[in-house]
mmCIF file of C-alpha atoms in Angstrom:
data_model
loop_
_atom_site.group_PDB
_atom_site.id
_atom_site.type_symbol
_atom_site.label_atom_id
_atom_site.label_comp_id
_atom_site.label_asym_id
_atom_site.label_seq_id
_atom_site.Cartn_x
_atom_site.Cartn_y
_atom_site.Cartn_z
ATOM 1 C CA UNK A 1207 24.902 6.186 26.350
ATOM 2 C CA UNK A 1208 24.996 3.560 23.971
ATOM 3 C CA UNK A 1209 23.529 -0.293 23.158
ATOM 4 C CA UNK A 1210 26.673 -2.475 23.279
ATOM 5 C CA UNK A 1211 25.303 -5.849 22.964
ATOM 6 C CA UNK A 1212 21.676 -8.058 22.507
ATOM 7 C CA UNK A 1213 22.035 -11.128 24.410
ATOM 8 C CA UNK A 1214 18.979 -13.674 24.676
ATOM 9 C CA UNK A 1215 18.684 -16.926 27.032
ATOM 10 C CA UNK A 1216 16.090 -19.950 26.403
ATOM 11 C CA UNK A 1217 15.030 -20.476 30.095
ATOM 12 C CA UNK A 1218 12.615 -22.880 31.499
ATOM 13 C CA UNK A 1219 9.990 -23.811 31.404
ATOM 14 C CA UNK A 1220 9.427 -22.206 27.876
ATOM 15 C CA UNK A 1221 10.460 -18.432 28.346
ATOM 16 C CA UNK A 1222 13.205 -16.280 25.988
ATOM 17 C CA UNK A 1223 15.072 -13.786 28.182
ATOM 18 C CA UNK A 1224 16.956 -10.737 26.583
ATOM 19 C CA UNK A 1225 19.682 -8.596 28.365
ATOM 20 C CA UNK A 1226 20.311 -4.947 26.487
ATOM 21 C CA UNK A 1227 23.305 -4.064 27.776
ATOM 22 C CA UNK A 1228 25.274 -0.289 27.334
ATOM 23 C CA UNK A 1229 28.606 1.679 27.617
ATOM 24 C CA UNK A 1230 27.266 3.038 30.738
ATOM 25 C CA UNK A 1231 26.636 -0.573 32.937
ATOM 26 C CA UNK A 1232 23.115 0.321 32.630
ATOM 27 C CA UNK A 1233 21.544 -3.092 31.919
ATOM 28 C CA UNK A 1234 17.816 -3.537 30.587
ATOM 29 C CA UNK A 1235 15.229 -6.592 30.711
ATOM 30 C CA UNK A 1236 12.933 -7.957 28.471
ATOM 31 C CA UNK A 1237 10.850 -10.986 27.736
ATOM 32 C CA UNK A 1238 10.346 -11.148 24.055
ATOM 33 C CA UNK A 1239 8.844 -14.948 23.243
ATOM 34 C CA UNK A 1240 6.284 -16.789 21.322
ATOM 35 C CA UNK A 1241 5.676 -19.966 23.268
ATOM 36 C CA UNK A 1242 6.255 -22.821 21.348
ATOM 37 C CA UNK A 1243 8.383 -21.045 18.765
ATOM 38 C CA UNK A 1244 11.401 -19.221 21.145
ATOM 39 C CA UNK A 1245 13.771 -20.089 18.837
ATOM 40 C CA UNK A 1246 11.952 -18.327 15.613
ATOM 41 C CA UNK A 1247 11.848 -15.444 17.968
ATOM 42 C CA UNK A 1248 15.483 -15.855 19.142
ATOM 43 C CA UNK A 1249 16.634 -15.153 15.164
ATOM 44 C CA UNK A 1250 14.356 -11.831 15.073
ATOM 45 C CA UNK A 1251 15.655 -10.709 17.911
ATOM 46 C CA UNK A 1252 19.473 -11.186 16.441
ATOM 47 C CA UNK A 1253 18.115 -9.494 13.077
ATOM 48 C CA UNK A 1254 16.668 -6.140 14.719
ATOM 49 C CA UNK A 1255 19.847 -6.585 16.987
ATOM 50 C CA UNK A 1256 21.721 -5.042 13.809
ATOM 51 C CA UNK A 1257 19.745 -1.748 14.067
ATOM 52 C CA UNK A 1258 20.133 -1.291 17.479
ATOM 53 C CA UNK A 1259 23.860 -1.898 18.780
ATOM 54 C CA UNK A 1260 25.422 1.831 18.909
ATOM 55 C CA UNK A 1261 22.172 3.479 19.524
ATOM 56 C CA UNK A 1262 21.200 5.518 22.204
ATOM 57 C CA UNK A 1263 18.750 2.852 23.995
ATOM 58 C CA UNK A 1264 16.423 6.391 25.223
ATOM 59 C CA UNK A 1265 15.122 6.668 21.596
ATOM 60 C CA UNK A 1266 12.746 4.425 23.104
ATOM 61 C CA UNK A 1267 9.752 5.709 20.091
ATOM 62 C CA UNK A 1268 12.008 5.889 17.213
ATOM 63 C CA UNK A 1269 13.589 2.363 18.096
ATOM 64 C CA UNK A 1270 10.268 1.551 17.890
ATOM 65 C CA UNK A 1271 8.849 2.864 14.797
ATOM 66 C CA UNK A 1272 12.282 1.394 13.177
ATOM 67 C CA UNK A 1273 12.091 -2.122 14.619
ATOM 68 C CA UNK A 1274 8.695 -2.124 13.442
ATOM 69 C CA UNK A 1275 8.397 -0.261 9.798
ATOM 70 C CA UNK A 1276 11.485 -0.490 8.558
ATOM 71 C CA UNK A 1277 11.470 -3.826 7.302
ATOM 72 C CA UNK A 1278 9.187 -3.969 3.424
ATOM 73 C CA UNK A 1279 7.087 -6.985 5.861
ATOM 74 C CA UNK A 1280 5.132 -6.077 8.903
ATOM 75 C CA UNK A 1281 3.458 -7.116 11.907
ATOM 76 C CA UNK A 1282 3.067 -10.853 13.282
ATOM 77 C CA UNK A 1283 3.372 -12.873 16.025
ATOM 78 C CA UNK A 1284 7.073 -13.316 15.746
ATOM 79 C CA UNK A 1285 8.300 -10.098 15.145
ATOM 80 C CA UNK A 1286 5.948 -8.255 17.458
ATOM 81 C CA UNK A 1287 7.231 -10.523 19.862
ATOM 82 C CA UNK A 1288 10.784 -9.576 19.353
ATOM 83 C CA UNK A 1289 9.878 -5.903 19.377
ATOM 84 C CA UNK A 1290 7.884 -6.214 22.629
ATOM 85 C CA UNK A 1291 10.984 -7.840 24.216
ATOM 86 C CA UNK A 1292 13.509 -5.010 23.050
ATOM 87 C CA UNK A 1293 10.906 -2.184 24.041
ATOM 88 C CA UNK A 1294 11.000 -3.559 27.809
ATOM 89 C CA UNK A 1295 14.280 -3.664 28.113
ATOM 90 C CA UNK A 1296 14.562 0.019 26.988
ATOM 91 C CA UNK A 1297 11.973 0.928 28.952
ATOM 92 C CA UNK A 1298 13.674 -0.966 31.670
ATOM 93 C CA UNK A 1299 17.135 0.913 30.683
ATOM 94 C CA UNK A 1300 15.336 4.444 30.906
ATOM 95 C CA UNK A 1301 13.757 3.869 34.236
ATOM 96 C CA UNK A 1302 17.146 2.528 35.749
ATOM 97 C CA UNK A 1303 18.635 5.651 33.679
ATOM 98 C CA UNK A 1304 16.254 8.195 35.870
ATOM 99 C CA UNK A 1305 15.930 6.146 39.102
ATOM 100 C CA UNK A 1306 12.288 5.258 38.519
ATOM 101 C CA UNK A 1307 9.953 2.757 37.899
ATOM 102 C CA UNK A 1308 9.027 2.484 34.512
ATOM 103 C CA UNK A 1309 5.390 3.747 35.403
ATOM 104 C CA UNK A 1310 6.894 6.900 36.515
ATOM 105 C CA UNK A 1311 8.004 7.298 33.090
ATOM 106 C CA UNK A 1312 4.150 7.111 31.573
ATOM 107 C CA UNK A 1313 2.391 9.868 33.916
ATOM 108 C CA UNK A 1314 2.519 8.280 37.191
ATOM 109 C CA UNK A 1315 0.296 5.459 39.163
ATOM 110 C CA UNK A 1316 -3.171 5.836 38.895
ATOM 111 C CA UNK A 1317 -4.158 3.214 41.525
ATOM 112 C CA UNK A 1318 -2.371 2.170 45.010
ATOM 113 C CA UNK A 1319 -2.786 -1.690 44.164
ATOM 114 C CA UNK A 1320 -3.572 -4.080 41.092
ATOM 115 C CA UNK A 1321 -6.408 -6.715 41.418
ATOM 116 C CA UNK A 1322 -4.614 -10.158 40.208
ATOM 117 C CA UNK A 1323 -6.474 -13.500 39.325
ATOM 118 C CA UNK A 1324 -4.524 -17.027 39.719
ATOM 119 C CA UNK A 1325 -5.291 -19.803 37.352
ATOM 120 C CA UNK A 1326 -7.190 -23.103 38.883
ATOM 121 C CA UNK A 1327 -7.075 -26.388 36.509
ATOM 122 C CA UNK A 1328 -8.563 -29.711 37.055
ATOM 123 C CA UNK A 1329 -11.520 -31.956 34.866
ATOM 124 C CA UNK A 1330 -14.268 -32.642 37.698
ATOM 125 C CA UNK A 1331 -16.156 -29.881 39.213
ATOM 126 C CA UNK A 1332 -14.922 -31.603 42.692
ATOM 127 C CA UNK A 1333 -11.447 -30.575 41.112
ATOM 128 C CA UNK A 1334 -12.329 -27.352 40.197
ATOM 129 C CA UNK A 1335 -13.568 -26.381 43.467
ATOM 130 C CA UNK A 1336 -10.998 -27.623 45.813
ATOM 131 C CA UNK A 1337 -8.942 -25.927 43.730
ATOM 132 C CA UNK A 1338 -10.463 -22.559 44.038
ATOM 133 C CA UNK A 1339 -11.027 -23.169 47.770
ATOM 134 C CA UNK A 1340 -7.022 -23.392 47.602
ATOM 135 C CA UNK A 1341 -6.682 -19.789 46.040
ATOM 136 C CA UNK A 1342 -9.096 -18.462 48.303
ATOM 137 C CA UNK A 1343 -7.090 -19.377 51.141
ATOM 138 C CA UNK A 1344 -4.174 -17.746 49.435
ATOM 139 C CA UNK A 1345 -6.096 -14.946 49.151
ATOM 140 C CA UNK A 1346 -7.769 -13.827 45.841
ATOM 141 C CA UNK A 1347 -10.531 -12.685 44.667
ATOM 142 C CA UNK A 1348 -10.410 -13.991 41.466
ATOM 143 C CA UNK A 1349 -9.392 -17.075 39.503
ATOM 144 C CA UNK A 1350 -9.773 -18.086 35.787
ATOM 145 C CA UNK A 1351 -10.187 -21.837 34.931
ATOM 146 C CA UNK A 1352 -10.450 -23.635 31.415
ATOM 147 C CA UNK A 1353 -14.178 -23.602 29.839
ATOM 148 C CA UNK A 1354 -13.447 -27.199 28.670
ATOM 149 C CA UNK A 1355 -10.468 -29.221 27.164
ATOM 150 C CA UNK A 1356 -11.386 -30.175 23.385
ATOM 151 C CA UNK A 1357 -15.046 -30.124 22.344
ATOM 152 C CA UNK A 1358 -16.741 -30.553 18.507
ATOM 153 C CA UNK A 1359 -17.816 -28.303 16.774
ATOM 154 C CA UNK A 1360 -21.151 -28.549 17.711
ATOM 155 C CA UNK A 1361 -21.117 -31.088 21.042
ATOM 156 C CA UNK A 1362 -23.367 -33.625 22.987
ATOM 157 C CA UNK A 1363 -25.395 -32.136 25.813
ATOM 158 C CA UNK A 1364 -23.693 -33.944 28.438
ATOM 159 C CA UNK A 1365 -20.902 -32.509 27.030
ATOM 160 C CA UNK A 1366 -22.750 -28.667 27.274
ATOM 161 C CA UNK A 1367 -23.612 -29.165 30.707
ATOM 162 C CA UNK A 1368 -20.087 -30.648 32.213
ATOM 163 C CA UNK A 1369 -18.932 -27.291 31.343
ATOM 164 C CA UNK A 1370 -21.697 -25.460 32.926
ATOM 165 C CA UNK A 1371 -21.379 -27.957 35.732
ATOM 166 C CA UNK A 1372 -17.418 -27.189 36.305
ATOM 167 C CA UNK A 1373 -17.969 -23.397 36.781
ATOM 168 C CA UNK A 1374 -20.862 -23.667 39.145
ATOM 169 C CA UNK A 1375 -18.735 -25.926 41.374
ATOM 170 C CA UNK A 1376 -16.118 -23.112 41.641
ATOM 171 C CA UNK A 1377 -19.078 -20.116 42.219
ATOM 172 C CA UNK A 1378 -20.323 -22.119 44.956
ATOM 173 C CA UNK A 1379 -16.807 -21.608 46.202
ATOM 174 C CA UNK A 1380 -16.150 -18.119 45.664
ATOM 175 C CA UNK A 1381 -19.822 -17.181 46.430
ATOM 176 C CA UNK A 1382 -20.831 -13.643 45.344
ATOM 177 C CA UNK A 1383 -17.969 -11.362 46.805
ATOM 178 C CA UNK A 1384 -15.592 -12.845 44.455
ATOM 179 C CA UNK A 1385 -14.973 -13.637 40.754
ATOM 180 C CA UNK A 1386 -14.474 -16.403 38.156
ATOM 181 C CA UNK A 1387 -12.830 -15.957 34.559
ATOM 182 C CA UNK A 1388 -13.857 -18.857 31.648
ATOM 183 C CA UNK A 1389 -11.097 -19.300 29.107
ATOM 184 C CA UNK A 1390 -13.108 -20.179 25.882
ATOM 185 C CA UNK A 1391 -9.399 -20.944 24.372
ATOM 186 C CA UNK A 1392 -10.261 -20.624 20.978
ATOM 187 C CA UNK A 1393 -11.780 -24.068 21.522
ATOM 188 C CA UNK A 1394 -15.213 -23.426 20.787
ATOM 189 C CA UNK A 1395 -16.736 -22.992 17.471
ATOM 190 C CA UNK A 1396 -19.486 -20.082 17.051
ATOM 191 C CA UNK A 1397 -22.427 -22.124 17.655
ATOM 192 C CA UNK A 1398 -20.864 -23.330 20.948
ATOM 193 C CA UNK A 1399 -19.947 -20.377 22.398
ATOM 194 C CA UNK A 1400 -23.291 -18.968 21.304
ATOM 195 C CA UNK A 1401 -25.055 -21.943 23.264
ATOM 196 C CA UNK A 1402 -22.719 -22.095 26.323
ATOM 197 C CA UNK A 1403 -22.899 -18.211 26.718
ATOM 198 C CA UNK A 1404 -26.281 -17.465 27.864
ATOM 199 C CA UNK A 1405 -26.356 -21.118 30.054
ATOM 200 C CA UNK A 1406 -22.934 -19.571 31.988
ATOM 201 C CA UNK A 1407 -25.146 -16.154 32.314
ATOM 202 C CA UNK A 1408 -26.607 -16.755 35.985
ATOM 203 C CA UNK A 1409 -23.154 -18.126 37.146
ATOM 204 C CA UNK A 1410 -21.686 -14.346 36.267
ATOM 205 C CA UNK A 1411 -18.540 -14.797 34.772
ATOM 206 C CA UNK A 1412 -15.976 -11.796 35.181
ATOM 207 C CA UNK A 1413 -15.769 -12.514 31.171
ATOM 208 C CA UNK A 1414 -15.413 -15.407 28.978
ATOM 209 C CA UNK A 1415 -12.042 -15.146 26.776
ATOM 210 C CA UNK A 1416 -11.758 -16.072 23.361
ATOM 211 C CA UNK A 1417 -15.047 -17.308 22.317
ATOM 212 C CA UNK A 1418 -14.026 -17.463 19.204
ATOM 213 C CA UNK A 1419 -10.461 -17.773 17.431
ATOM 214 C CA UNK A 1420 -9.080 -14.648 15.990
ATOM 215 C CA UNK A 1421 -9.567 -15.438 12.530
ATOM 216 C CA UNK A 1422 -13.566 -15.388 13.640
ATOM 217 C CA UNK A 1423 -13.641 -12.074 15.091
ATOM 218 C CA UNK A 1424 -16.086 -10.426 12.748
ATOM 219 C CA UNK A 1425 -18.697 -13.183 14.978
ATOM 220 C CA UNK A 1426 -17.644 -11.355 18.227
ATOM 221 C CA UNK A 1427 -20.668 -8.548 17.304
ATOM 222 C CA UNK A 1428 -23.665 -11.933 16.983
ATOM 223 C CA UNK A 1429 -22.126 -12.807 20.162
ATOM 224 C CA UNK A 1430 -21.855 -10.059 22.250
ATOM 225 C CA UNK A 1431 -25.621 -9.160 20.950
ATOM 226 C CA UNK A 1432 -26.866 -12.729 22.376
ATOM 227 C CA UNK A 1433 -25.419 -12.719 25.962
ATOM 228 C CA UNK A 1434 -24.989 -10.535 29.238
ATOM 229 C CA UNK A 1435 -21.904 -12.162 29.717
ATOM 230 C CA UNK A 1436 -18.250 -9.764 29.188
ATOM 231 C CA UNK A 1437 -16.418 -11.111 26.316
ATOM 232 C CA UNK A 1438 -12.659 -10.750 26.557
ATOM 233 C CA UNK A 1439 -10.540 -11.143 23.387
ATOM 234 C CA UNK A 1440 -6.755 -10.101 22.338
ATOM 235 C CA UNK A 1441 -4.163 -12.610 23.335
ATOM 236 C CA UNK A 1442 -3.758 -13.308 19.695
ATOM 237 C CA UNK A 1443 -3.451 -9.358 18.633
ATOM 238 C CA UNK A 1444 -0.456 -7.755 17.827
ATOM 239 C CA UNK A 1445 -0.770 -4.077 17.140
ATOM 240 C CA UNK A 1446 -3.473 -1.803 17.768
ATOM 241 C CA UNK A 1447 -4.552 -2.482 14.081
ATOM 242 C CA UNK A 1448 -5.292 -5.475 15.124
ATOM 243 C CA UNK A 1449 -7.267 -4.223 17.691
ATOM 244 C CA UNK A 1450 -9.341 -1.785 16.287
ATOM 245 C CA UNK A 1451 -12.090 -3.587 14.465
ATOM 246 C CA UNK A 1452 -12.605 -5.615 17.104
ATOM 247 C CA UNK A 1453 -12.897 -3.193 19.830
ATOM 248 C CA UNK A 1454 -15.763 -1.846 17.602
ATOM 249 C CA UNK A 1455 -17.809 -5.163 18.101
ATOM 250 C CA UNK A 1456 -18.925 -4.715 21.925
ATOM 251 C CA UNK A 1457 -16.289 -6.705 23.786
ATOM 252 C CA UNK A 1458 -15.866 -5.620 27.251
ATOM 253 C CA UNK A 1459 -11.940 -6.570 27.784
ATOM 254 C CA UNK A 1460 -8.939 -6.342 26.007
ATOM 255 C CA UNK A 1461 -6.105 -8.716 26.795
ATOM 256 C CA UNK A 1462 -2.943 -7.978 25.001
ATOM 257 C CA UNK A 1463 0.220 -9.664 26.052
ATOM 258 C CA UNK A 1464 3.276 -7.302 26.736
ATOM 259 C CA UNK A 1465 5.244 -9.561 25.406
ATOM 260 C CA UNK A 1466 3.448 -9.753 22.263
ATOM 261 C CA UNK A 1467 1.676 -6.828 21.004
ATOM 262 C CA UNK A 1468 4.789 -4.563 20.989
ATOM 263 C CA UNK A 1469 5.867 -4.112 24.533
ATOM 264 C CA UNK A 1470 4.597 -1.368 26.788
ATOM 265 C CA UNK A 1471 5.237 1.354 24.527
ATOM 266 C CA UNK A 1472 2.139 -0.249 21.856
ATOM 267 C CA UNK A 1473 0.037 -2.036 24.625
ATOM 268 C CA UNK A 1474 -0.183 1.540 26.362
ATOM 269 C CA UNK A 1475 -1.413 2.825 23.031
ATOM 270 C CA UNK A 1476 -4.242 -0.592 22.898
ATOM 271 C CA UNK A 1477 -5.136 0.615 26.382
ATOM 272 C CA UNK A 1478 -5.859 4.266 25.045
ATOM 273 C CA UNK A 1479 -7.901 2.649 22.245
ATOM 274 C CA UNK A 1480 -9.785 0.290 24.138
ATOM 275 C CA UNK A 1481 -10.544 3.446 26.737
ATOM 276 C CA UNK A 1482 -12.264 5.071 23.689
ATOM 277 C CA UNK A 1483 -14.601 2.365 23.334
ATOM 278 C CA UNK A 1484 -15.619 1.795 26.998
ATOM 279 C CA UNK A 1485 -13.579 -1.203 27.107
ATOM 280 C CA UNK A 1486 -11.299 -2.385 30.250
ATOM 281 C CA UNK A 1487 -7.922 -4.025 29.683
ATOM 282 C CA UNK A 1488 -7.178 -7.619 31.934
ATOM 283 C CA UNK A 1489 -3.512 -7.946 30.137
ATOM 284 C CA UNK A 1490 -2.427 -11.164 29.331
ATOM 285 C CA UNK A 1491 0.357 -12.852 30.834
ATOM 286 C CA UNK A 1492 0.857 -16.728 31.520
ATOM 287 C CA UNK A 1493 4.665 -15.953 31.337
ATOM 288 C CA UNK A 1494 7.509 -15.545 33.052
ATOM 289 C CA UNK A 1495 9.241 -12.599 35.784
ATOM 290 C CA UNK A 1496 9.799 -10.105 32.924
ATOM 291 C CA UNK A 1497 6.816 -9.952 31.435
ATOM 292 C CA UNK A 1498 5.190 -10.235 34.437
ATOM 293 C CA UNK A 1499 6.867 -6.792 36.005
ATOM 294 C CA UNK A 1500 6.299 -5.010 32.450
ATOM 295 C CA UNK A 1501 2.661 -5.932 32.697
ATOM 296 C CA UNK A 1502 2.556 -4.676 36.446
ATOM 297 C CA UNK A 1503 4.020 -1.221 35.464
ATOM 298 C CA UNK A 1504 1.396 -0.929 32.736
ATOM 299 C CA UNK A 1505 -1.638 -1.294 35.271
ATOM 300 C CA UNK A 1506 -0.485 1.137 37.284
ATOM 301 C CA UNK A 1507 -0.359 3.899 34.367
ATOM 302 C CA UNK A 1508 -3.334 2.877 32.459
ATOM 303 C CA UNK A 1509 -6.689 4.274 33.962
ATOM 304 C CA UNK A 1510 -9.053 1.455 32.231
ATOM 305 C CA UNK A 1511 -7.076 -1.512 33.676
ATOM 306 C CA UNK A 1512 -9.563 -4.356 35.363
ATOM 307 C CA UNK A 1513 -7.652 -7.092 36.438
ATOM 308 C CA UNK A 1514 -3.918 -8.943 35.995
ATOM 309 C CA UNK A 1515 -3.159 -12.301 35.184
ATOM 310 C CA UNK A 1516 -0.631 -13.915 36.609
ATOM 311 C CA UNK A 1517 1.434 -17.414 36.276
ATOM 312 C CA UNK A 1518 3.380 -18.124 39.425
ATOM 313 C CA UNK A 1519 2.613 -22.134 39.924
ATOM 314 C CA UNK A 1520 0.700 -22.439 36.664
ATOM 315 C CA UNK A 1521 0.751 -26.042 35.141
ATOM 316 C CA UNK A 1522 2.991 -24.869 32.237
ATOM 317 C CA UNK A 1523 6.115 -23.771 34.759
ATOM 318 C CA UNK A 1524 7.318 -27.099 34.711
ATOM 319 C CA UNK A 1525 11.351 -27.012 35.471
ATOM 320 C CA UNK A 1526 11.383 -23.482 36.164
ATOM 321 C CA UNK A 1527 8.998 -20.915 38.162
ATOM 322 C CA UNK A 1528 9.256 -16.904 38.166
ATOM 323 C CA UNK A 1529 10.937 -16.879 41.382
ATOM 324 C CA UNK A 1530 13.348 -18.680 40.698
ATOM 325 C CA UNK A 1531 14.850 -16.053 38.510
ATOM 326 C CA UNK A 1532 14.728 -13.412 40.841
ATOM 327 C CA UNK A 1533 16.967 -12.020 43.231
ATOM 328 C CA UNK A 1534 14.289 -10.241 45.315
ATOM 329 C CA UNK A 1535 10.599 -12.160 45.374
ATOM 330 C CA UNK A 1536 9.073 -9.314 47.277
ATOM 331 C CA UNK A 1537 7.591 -7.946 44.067
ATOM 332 C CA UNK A 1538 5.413 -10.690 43.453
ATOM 333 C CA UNK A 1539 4.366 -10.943 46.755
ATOM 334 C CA UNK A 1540 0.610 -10.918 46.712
ATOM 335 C CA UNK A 1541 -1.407 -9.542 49.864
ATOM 336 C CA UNK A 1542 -5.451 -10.071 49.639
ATOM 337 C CA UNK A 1543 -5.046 -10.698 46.195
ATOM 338 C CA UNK A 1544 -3.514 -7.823 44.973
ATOM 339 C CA UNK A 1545 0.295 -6.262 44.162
ATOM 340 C CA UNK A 1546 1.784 -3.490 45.599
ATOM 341 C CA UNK A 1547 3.160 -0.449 43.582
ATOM 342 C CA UNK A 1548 7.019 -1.547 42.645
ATOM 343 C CA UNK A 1549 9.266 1.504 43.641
ATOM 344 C CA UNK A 1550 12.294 0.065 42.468
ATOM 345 C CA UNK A 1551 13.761 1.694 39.172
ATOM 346 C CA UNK A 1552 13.233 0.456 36.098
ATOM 347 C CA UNK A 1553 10.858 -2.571 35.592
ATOM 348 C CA UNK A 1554 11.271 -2.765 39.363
ATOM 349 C CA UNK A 1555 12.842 -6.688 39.478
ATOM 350 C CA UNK A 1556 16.382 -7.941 39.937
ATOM 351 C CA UNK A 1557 17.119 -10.692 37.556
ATOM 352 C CA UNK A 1558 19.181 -13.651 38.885
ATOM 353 C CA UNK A 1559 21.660 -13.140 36.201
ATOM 354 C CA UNK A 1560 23.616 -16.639 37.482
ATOM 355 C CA UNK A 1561 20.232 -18.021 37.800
ATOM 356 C CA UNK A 1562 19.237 -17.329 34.294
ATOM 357 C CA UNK A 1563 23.167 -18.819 32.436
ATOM 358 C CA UNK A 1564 23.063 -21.435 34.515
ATOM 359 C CA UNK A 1565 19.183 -22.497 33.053
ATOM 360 C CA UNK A 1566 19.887 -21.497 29.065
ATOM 361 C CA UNK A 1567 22.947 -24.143 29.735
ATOM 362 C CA UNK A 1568 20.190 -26.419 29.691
ATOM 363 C CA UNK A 1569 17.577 -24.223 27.408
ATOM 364 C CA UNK A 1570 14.385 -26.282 26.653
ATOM 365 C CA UNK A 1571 12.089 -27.273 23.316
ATOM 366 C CA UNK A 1572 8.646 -26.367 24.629
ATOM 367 C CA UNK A 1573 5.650 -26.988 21.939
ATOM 368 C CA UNK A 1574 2.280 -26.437 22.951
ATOM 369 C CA UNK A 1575 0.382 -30.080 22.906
ATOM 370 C CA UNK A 1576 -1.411 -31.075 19.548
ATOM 371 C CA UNK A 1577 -4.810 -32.450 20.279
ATOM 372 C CA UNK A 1578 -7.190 -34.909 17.912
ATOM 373 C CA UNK A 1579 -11.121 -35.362 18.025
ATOM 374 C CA UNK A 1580 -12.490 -38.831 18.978
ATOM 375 C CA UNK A 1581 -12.495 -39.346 14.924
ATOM 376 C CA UNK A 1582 -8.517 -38.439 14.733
ATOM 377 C CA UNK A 1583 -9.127 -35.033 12.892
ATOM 378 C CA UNK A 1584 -7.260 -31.854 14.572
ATOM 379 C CA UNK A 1585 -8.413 -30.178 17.318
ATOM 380 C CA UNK A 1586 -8.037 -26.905 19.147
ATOM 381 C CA UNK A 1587 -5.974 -26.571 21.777
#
């Protein structure tokens, strides 16, 4: 068998789609994407495209290690992005090759179900907790919610306690028998996250996620020694180089994106990293169907998996939902909060094919918003 053609698709509401397709009909999936910069992905993709058309697409490894050190520069959001994308859609290829999920393929499940959180937004704590009372109903057990929109580097104490007062609302909801996650965003300097941590400690956060940016990890050690709360970190890592120092620190969770650390083949190896360490992986994934079913396949291989995100009806999927480029839903049909084992080969969805030409007709020019401080200076979103 043999890698024909590389085709990619900018789908709403700010996704990149990639179809591997072979000699043999056997088509594979993947989701490679930086949000905000698809395009800049796009053009990696159609570089390492050069390396891989003729191949056998079951080299899944060696495709790899080429994609990734055979160019003089290395590593990155962009082309880690584009590799992650290509290694689904192999993976996806060898599973549909063998007539099993992709999970199969990496040792088997280790669990019956995955645990999955859904996001809540809103400003008000009244917000926040209808909100949660919503998902509830739907049936989870967990939800993660925004610690704060933009805050100074070192803020008011009204402006301290309407965060602490937003995540109480939503335990008073959930009461003890479930759980909420705080996304720090990279929003809050050191000395906020090292004030707001120990005030959020009798609410019991699942973890707190990205109390600092990346670029501030070597702070993650001061912080984890100053709270009981679990620190989760890794959206914004790549490889597991990028990992390891920081799983060294004391953080609790690892949250790699599939879709940008390198696919499944490199976030299994994070996950074996992170295992060494005593640390639990919550994957991230605010994305779309793809990414989504490569994450799913992940958690039921890796034995130090915690919990899933998830996107479906997240404020981003404006114009365009997971579903609605599926031909089956049934995959990311949730009972009590968790998914079921897919048994379908390969990544274990069926793409809308039609669905997905008919939305890159249209495409879309996602950026993320730019945000300014009271005094007009930059902010982080």
């Amino acid at each position: 068998m043999k890698i024909t053609a590389l085709e990619t698709f900018l789908v709403a509401p700010r996704w990149l789609f990639l179809r591997i397709a072979t000699d043999e009909g056997i088509t594979g999936w993947g989701e490679p994407v930086v949000e905000g910069r698809a395009e800049t992905v796009q053009a990696a993709v159609r570089e390492l495209a050069d390396h891989l058309v003729g191949q056998d697409p079951l080299r899944i490894e060696h495709h790899w290690q080429i994609l990734t050190k055979g160019g003089f520069y290395r590593g990155g959001p962009v082309l880690s992005s584009a590799v992650a994308g290509i290694d689904q859609a192999l993976w996806d290829i060898a599973g549909k090759t063998h007539g099993v999920p992709v999970h199969q393929l990496l040792g088997g499940h280790v669990r019956d179900r995955v645990r999955m959180y859904a996001w809540i937004g809103g400003d008000r704590p009244a917000d926040v907790a209808e909100l949660a009372r919503a998902q509830v109903e739907a049936g989870f057990t967990a939800v993660k919610m925004n610690g704060s929109a933009q805050l100074r580097p070192i803020d008011t104490p009204a402006q301290t306690q309407a965060v602490i007062d937003r995540v109480a609302a939503v335990r008073e909801v959930l009461g003890d028998e479930r759980d909420v996650a705080i996304d720090f965003h990279g929003r809050m300097s050191t000395a906020m996250s090292r004030r707001l941590l120990p005030l959020l400690e009798p609410l019991h956060p699942l973890f707190v996620e990205e109390p600092v940016l990346p670029e501030h990890a070597r702070d993650l050690r001061h912080l984890v020694d100053a709270t009981s709360v679990p620190l989760a970190v890794g959206e914004r890592l790549y490889s597991r180089i990028d990992f390891r120092d920081v799983l060294a620190t004391g953080i609790a969770v690892a949250q790699p994106d599939v879709s940008h650390a390198g696919g499944i083949s490199e976030v299994r190896r994070i996950a074996a990293l992170a295992e060494v360490h005593d640390v639990t992986m919550a994957p991230h994934c605010p994305l779309g169907p793809i990414a989504l079913a490569a994450s799913l396949q992940l958690a039921f291989a890796i034995p130090n998996f915690l919990i899933q995100e998830q996107s479906l009806g997240i404020h981003y999927n404006q114009g365009g939902d997971l579903l609605d480029y599926l031909l089956d839903p049934e995959p990311f049909r949730f009972t009590d909060g968790h998914a079921a084992r897919p048994t379908g080969p390969g990544l274990g969805i069926e793409i809308d094919e039609a669905a997905v030409r008919r939305a890159a007709e249209s495409g879309h020019r996602w950026r993320n918003p730019v945000w300014h401080h009271q005094d007009g200076s930059f902010a982080e979103w």
